[in-house]
Short mmCIF file of C-alpha atoms in Angstrom, two decimals:
data_model
loop_
_atom_site.label_atom_id
_atom_site.label_comp_id
_atom_site.label_asym_id
_atom_site.label_seq_id
_atom_site.Cartn_x
_atom_site.Cartn_y
_atom_site.Cartn_z
CA MET D 17 59.05 28.04 -13.02
CA ILE D 18 56.92 27.19 -9.98
CA LEU D 19 53.39 28.56 -9.88
CA THR D 20 52.36 29.87 -6.48
CA VAL D 21 48.85 29.83 -5.07
CA ASP D 22 48.46 33.55 -5.83
CA MET D 23 49.38 33.03 -9.46
CA LEU D 24 46.94 30.14 -9.81
CA CYS D 25 44.15 32.20 -8.23
CA ILE D 26 44.76 35.10 -10.63
CA MET D 27 44.78 32.76 -13.63
CA GLY D 28 41.63 31.05 -12.36
CA VAL D 29 39.81 34.37 -12.04
CA GLY D 30 40.95 35.30 -15.54
CA SER D 31 39.70 31.99 -16.95
CA ILE D 32 36.27 32.46 -15.36
CA LEU D 33 36.00 36.02 -16.68
CA ALA D 34 37.08 34.89 -20.15
CA LEU D 35 34.39 32.16 -20.17
CA ILE D 36 31.73 34.66 -19.10
CA TYR D 37 32.83 37.18 -21.74
CA CYS D 38 32.87 34.58 -24.52
CA GLY D 39 29.54 33.15 -23.34
CA ILE D 40 27.82 36.55 -23.54
CA LEU D 41 29.45 37.18 -26.91
CA VAL D 42 28.31 33.87 -28.42
CA PHE D 43 24.85 33.43 -26.96
CA ASN D 44 23.69 37.05 -26.66
CA ASN D 45 23.19 37.91 -30.35
CA LYS D 46 19.84 39.70 -30.12
CA TYR D 47 21.56 43.07 -30.58
CA ASP D 48 23.16 42.18 -33.92
CA GLY D 49 20.60 44.29 -35.75
CA LEU D 50 21.77 47.41 -33.93
CA LEU D 51 25.34 46.79 -35.05
CA GLU D 52 24.69 46.34 -38.78
CA PRO D 53 24.71 50.10 -39.71
CA LEU D 54 28.06 50.70 -37.99
CA ASN D 55 31.25 51.47 -39.88
CA SER D 56 34.05 49.12 -38.79
CA LYS D 57 36.64 51.91 -39.13
CA GLU D 58 34.80 54.26 -36.80
CA TYR D 59 33.63 51.45 -34.51
CA PRO D 60 36.44 48.87 -34.29
CA LEU D 61 35.61 45.32 -33.15
CA CYS D 62 31.90 46.19 -33.18
CA GLU D 63 31.14 42.45 -33.06
CA THR D 64 32.04 42.56 -29.35
CA TYR D 65 29.54 45.31 -28.49
CA ASN D 66 26.94 42.70 -27.57
CA VAL D 67 28.76 42.38 -24.24
CA GLY D 68 28.23 46.09 -23.56
CA PHE D 69 24.57 45.90 -24.59
CA TYR D 70 24.08 42.93 -22.25
CA LEU D 71 25.54 44.88 -19.30
CA ILE D 72 23.49 47.98 -20.14
CA ASN D 73 20.35 45.86 -20.24
CA LYS D 74 21.17 44.22 -16.89
CA ILE D 75 22.40 47.43 -15.21
CA PRO D 76 20.32 50.36 -16.59
CA ARG D 77 22.12 52.82 -14.31
CA LEU D 78 25.12 52.56 -16.63
CA ILE D 79 23.31 54.89 -19.06
CA GLN D 80 21.10 56.70 -16.56
CA ASN D 81 23.34 59.16 -14.80
CA ALA D 82 24.39 62.80 -15.05
CA HIS D 83 27.57 62.02 -16.99
CA VAL D 84 25.68 60.13 -19.70
CA ARG D 85 23.07 62.89 -19.95
CA SER D 86 25.82 65.45 -20.55
CA LYS D 87 27.42 63.13 -23.14
CA ARG D 88 24.08 62.94 -24.95
CA GLN D 89 24.35 66.66 -25.75
CA TYR D 90 27.54 66.05 -27.74
CA ILE D 91 26.00 63.06 -29.53
CA GLU D 92 23.00 65.20 -30.50
CA ILE D 93 25.36 67.66 -32.17
CA LEU D 94 27.14 64.87 -34.08
CA HIS D 95 24.15 62.72 -35.09
CA GLY D 96 21.04 64.81 -34.48
CA THR D 97 18.29 64.52 -31.87
CA LYS D 98 16.50 61.77 -33.80
CA TYR D 99 19.38 59.28 -33.51
CA ALA D 100 20.89 60.51 -30.22
CA ASP D 101 19.54 57.65 -28.09
CA TYR D 102 20.78 55.03 -30.56
CA TYR D 103 24.33 56.40 -30.75
CA LEU D 104 24.39 56.99 -26.99
CA ARG D 105 23.78 53.28 -26.42
CA ILE D 106 26.33 52.40 -29.10
CA ASN D 107 28.98 54.59 -27.46
CA SER D 108 28.28 53.17 -24.00
CA ALA D 109 28.40 49.59 -25.33
CA GLN D 110 31.62 50.36 -27.20
CA SER D 111 33.35 51.77 -24.11
CA LEU D 112 32.31 48.83 -21.92
CA SER D 113 32.99 46.07 -24.45
CA LEU D 114 36.47 47.15 -25.55
CA SER D 115 37.71 47.98 -22.06
CA LEU D 116 36.41 44.66 -20.70
CA LEU D 117 38.04 42.83 -23.60
CA VAL D 118 41.45 44.27 -22.67
CA PHE D 119 40.72 43.58 -18.99
CA VAL D 120 40.06 39.89 -19.73
CA LEU D 121 43.08 39.63 -22.04
CA SER D 122 45.28 41.03 -19.28
CA PHE D 123 44.92 37.76 -17.35
CA PHE D 124 45.96 35.80 -20.44
CA VAL D 125 49.05 37.99 -20.88
CA TYR D 126 49.82 37.59 -17.18
CA GLY D 127 49.66 33.80 -17.61
CA LEU D 128 52.30 34.03 -20.34
CA THR D 129 54.66 36.36 -18.49
CA VAL D 130 53.80 35.71 -14.79
CA GLU D 131 54.76 39.33 -14.10
CA PRO D 132 52.42 41.32 -11.79
CA ILE D 133 53.56 44.59 -13.34
CA VAL D 134 52.23 43.40 -16.72
CA LEU D 135 48.83 42.78 -15.14
CA VAL D 136 48.79 46.27 -13.65
CA VAL D 137 49.80 47.86 -16.96
CA MET D 138 47.03 45.98 -18.77
CA PHE D 139 44.48 47.10 -16.17
CA VAL D 140 45.56 50.70 -16.68
CA MET D 141 45.28 50.20 -20.43
CA ALA D 142 41.72 48.89 -20.04
CA ALA D 143 40.78 51.95 -17.98
CA ALA D 144 42.42 54.24 -20.57
CA ILE D 145 40.46 52.60 -23.39
CA TYR D 146 37.20 53.09 -21.49
CA TYR D 147 38.03 56.75 -20.86
CA TYR D 148 39.04 57.34 -24.49
CA TYR D 149 35.85 55.97 -26.04
CA ASP D 150 33.64 57.41 -23.30
CA THR D 151 34.95 60.93 -23.97
CA LEU D 152 35.22 60.47 -27.75
CA PRO D 153 31.94 62.31 -28.58
CA LYS D 154 33.12 65.36 -26.64
CA ALA D 155 36.52 65.27 -28.38
CA LYS D 156 34.86 64.99 -31.80
CA VAL D 157 32.59 67.95 -31.09
CA GLU D 158 35.52 70.07 -29.90
CA LYS D 159 37.56 69.19 -33.00
CA ARG D 160 34.56 69.83 -35.26
CA THR D 161 33.88 73.18 -33.55
CA GLU D 162 37.50 74.23 -34.00
CA GLU D 163 37.45 73.33 -37.71
CA ILE D 164 34.14 75.18 -38.20
CA SER D 165 35.52 78.28 -36.47
CA LEU D 166 38.59 78.31 -38.71
CA GLU D 167 36.50 77.88 -41.88
CA PHE D 168 33.82 80.37 -40.86
CA ALA D 169 35.91 83.45 -41.64
CA ASN D 170 36.12 82.43 -45.32
CA VAL D 171 32.37 81.82 -45.41
CA VAL D 172 31.57 85.23 -43.95
CA SER D 173 33.88 86.91 -46.48
CA LYS D 174 32.09 85.14 -49.36
CA LEU D 175 28.67 86.04 -47.99
CA ALA D 176 29.68 89.69 -47.46
CA LEU D 177 31.00 89.90 -51.03
CA LEU D 178 27.79 88.53 -52.55
CA ILE D 179 25.46 90.59 -50.35
CA ASN D 180 27.46 93.77 -51.08
CA ALA D 181 27.00 92.96 -54.78
CA GLY D 182 23.22 93.14 -54.27
CA MET D 183 22.29 89.48 -53.84
CA ILE D 184 19.63 88.67 -51.23
CA VAL D 185 20.71 86.70 -48.16
CA ARG D 186 18.93 83.46 -49.07
CA ASP D 187 20.47 83.27 -52.55
CA ALA D 188 23.92 84.25 -51.25
CA TRP D 189 23.71 81.59 -48.54
CA GLU D 190 22.73 78.89 -51.04
CA LYS D 191 25.50 79.86 -53.45
CA VAL D 192 28.18 79.78 -50.74
CA ALA D 193 26.85 76.56 -49.17
CA TYR D 194 27.73 74.48 -52.21
CA THR D 195 31.27 75.80 -52.64
CA GLY D 196 32.82 73.39 -50.09
CA LYS D 197 32.53 69.93 -48.55
CA SER D 198 33.66 70.48 -44.94
CA ASP D 199 31.35 70.20 -41.91
CA LEU D 200 30.50 73.89 -42.02
CA TYR D 201 29.39 73.75 -45.65
CA ILE D 202 27.37 70.58 -44.99
CA GLU D 203 25.55 72.39 -42.17
CA MET D 204 24.90 75.33 -44.50
CA GLN D 205 23.52 72.95 -47.13
CA ASP D 206 21.20 71.56 -44.46
CA VAL D 207 19.89 75.10 -43.90
CA VAL D 208 19.16 75.42 -47.63
CA GLU D 209 17.26 72.11 -47.62
CA GLN D 210 15.23 73.18 -44.60
CA MET D 211 14.28 76.49 -46.22
CA ASN D 212 13.32 74.69 -49.45
CA ASN D 213 11.08 72.41 -47.36
CA GLY D 214 9.16 75.33 -45.90
CA VAL D 215 11.13 76.20 -42.76
CA SER D 216 11.44 79.95 -42.23
CA GLU D 217 14.84 81.54 -42.77
CA SER D 218 15.13 82.68 -39.13
CA ASP D 219 14.27 79.22 -37.76
CA ALA D 220 16.69 77.46 -40.14
CA LEU D 221 19.51 79.86 -39.22
CA THR D 222 18.78 79.47 -35.49
CA ARG D 223 19.01 75.68 -35.80
CA PHE D 224 22.26 76.11 -37.74
CA ALA D 225 23.76 78.17 -34.91
CA THR D 226 22.66 75.56 -32.34
CA ARG D 227 24.31 72.70 -34.26
CA CYS D 228 27.56 74.60 -34.80
CA THR D 229 27.76 75.55 -31.07
CA THR D 230 30.37 78.33 -31.51
CA ALA D 231 29.69 81.75 -29.99
CA ASP D 232 30.84 83.68 -33.08
CA ILE D 233 28.42 81.75 -35.33
CA LYS D 234 25.53 82.37 -32.92
CA LYS D 235 26.37 86.08 -32.89
CA PHE D 236 26.65 86.16 -36.67
CA THR D 237 23.35 84.35 -37.33
CA SER D 238 21.47 86.61 -34.91
CA MET D 239 22.97 89.61 -36.70
CA LEU D 240 21.99 88.07 -40.04
CA ILE D 241 18.39 87.57 -38.91
CA GLN D 242 18.18 91.16 -37.64
CA GLY D 243 19.68 92.45 -40.89
CA MET D 244 17.17 90.54 -43.00
CA ASN D 245 14.36 92.18 -41.05
CA LYS D 246 15.83 95.69 -41.35
CA GLY D 247 16.95 95.55 -44.97
CA ASN D 248 20.07 95.00 -47.07
CA ARG D 249 21.63 98.45 -46.51
CA GLU D 250 22.16 98.00 -42.77
CA LEU D 251 23.03 94.35 -43.27
CA THR D 252 25.94 95.29 -45.53
CA GLU D 253 27.50 97.46 -42.82
CA MET D 254 26.95 94.78 -40.21
CA MET D 255 28.61 92.19 -42.45
CA LYS D 256 31.72 94.33 -42.85
CA GLU D 257 32.11 94.75 -39.09
CA GLN D 258 31.41 91.09 -38.38
CA SER D 259 33.85 89.93 -41.03
CA GLY D 260 36.69 91.85 -39.38
CA GLU D 261 35.86 90.42 -35.94
CA ILE D 262 35.71 86.85 -37.22
CA TRP D 263 39.09 87.14 -38.97
CA ASN D 264 40.60 88.33 -35.66
CA ILE D 265 39.06 85.29 -33.93
CA ARG D 266 40.53 83.05 -36.62
CA ARG D 267 44.02 84.49 -36.10
CA ASN D 268 43.73 83.87 -32.35
CA LEU D 269 42.62 80.27 -32.96
CA ILE D 270 45.62 79.65 -35.21
CA LYS D 271 47.94 81.00 -32.47
CA GLN D 272 46.28 78.72 -29.91
CA GLN D 273 46.73 75.71 -32.20
CA GLY D 274 50.43 76.52 -32.51
CA GLU D 275 50.77 76.66 -28.71
CA LYS D 276 48.90 73.35 -28.32
CA ALA D 277 51.15 71.66 -30.90
CA ALA D 278 54.23 72.81 -28.97
CA SER D 279 52.85 71.49 -25.66
CA LYS D 280 51.95 68.13 -27.22
CA LEU D 281 55.59 67.58 -28.12
CA LEU D 282 56.35 67.38 -24.40
CA ILE D 283 54.30 64.17 -24.02
CA PRO D 284 56.50 61.88 -26.19
CA MET D 285 59.60 63.45 -24.61
CA CYS D 286 58.32 62.58 -21.12
CA ILE D 287 57.47 59.04 -22.23
CA MET D 288 60.96 58.57 -23.64
CA PHE D 289 62.47 59.93 -20.41
CA ILE D 290 60.41 57.50 -18.29
CA GLY D 291 61.44 54.63 -20.58
CA ILE D 292 65.10 55.49 -20.18
CA LEU D 293 64.71 55.64 -16.38
CA ILE D 294 63.07 52.20 -16.37
CA MET D 295 65.88 50.76 -18.52
CA ILE D 296 68.44 52.10 -16.04
CA ILE D 297 66.66 51.42 -12.73
CA VAL D 298 65.32 47.89 -13.41
CA PRO D 299 68.78 46.29 -14.00
CA ILE D 300 70.11 48.05 -10.89
CA PHE D 301 67.38 46.55 -8.66
CA SER D 302 67.79 43.16 -10.38
CA ASN D 303 71.50 43.12 -9.51
CA LEU D 304 70.72 44.14 -5.93
CA GLY D 305 68.30 41.23 -5.65
#
């Protein structure tokens, strides 16, 4: 196989980029302390994130734009306001480091195959990896919100049952909060801890609604706060009405999930169809050549 000038230039560029990447990775270890708390399952290849931190430090605009500010809102929901800046930098470094790693490796793979199409596919893969990790906080929040919405109907039913039996809201909330281990129950347990530490019931419930982000929870907590101010008799009637509405919302969510599952099946079918077309078309063009 004869290497053309174009091939040698591409391999040369890849070699230079690989040396730069490895150089940053080896000699820029001042961010190792930021990486120690990370879970390797949730943050794969976190040892490479020093490259992303280096770029963020050299180009501050990478984390100072409207897109990053909107992403911070999702990170606040996942990790709290206190740690939002830390996890925002981690996410940005993760997206940059892993996508650049695949980008650099694409030149190595090209050197082995000498096929331009392989280089293009690897470039697309690098862009896809950046997009995936960059939008991961939003995807996690959406998944978490969906799970909370599905679980919330059971929680409201439990609360309504206990309040109808004569238990005050605070005691009923605490009793229900420790009956599960999902995200919704963890958020409810956080409300209990806040109230035990001196936070008022209305403030703790308002913060709970903000963290859960769903409209039905915000409506329910506002109703709960109003009911606590008016008394248990009116609250009982409100709980009955709210419980019915939330179960209807849950049924609609389950229908939507079924529709989404059906549409997702189309993706692997399309991929298989494209693969079959490639298997048929490529030999035809090879024979023509």
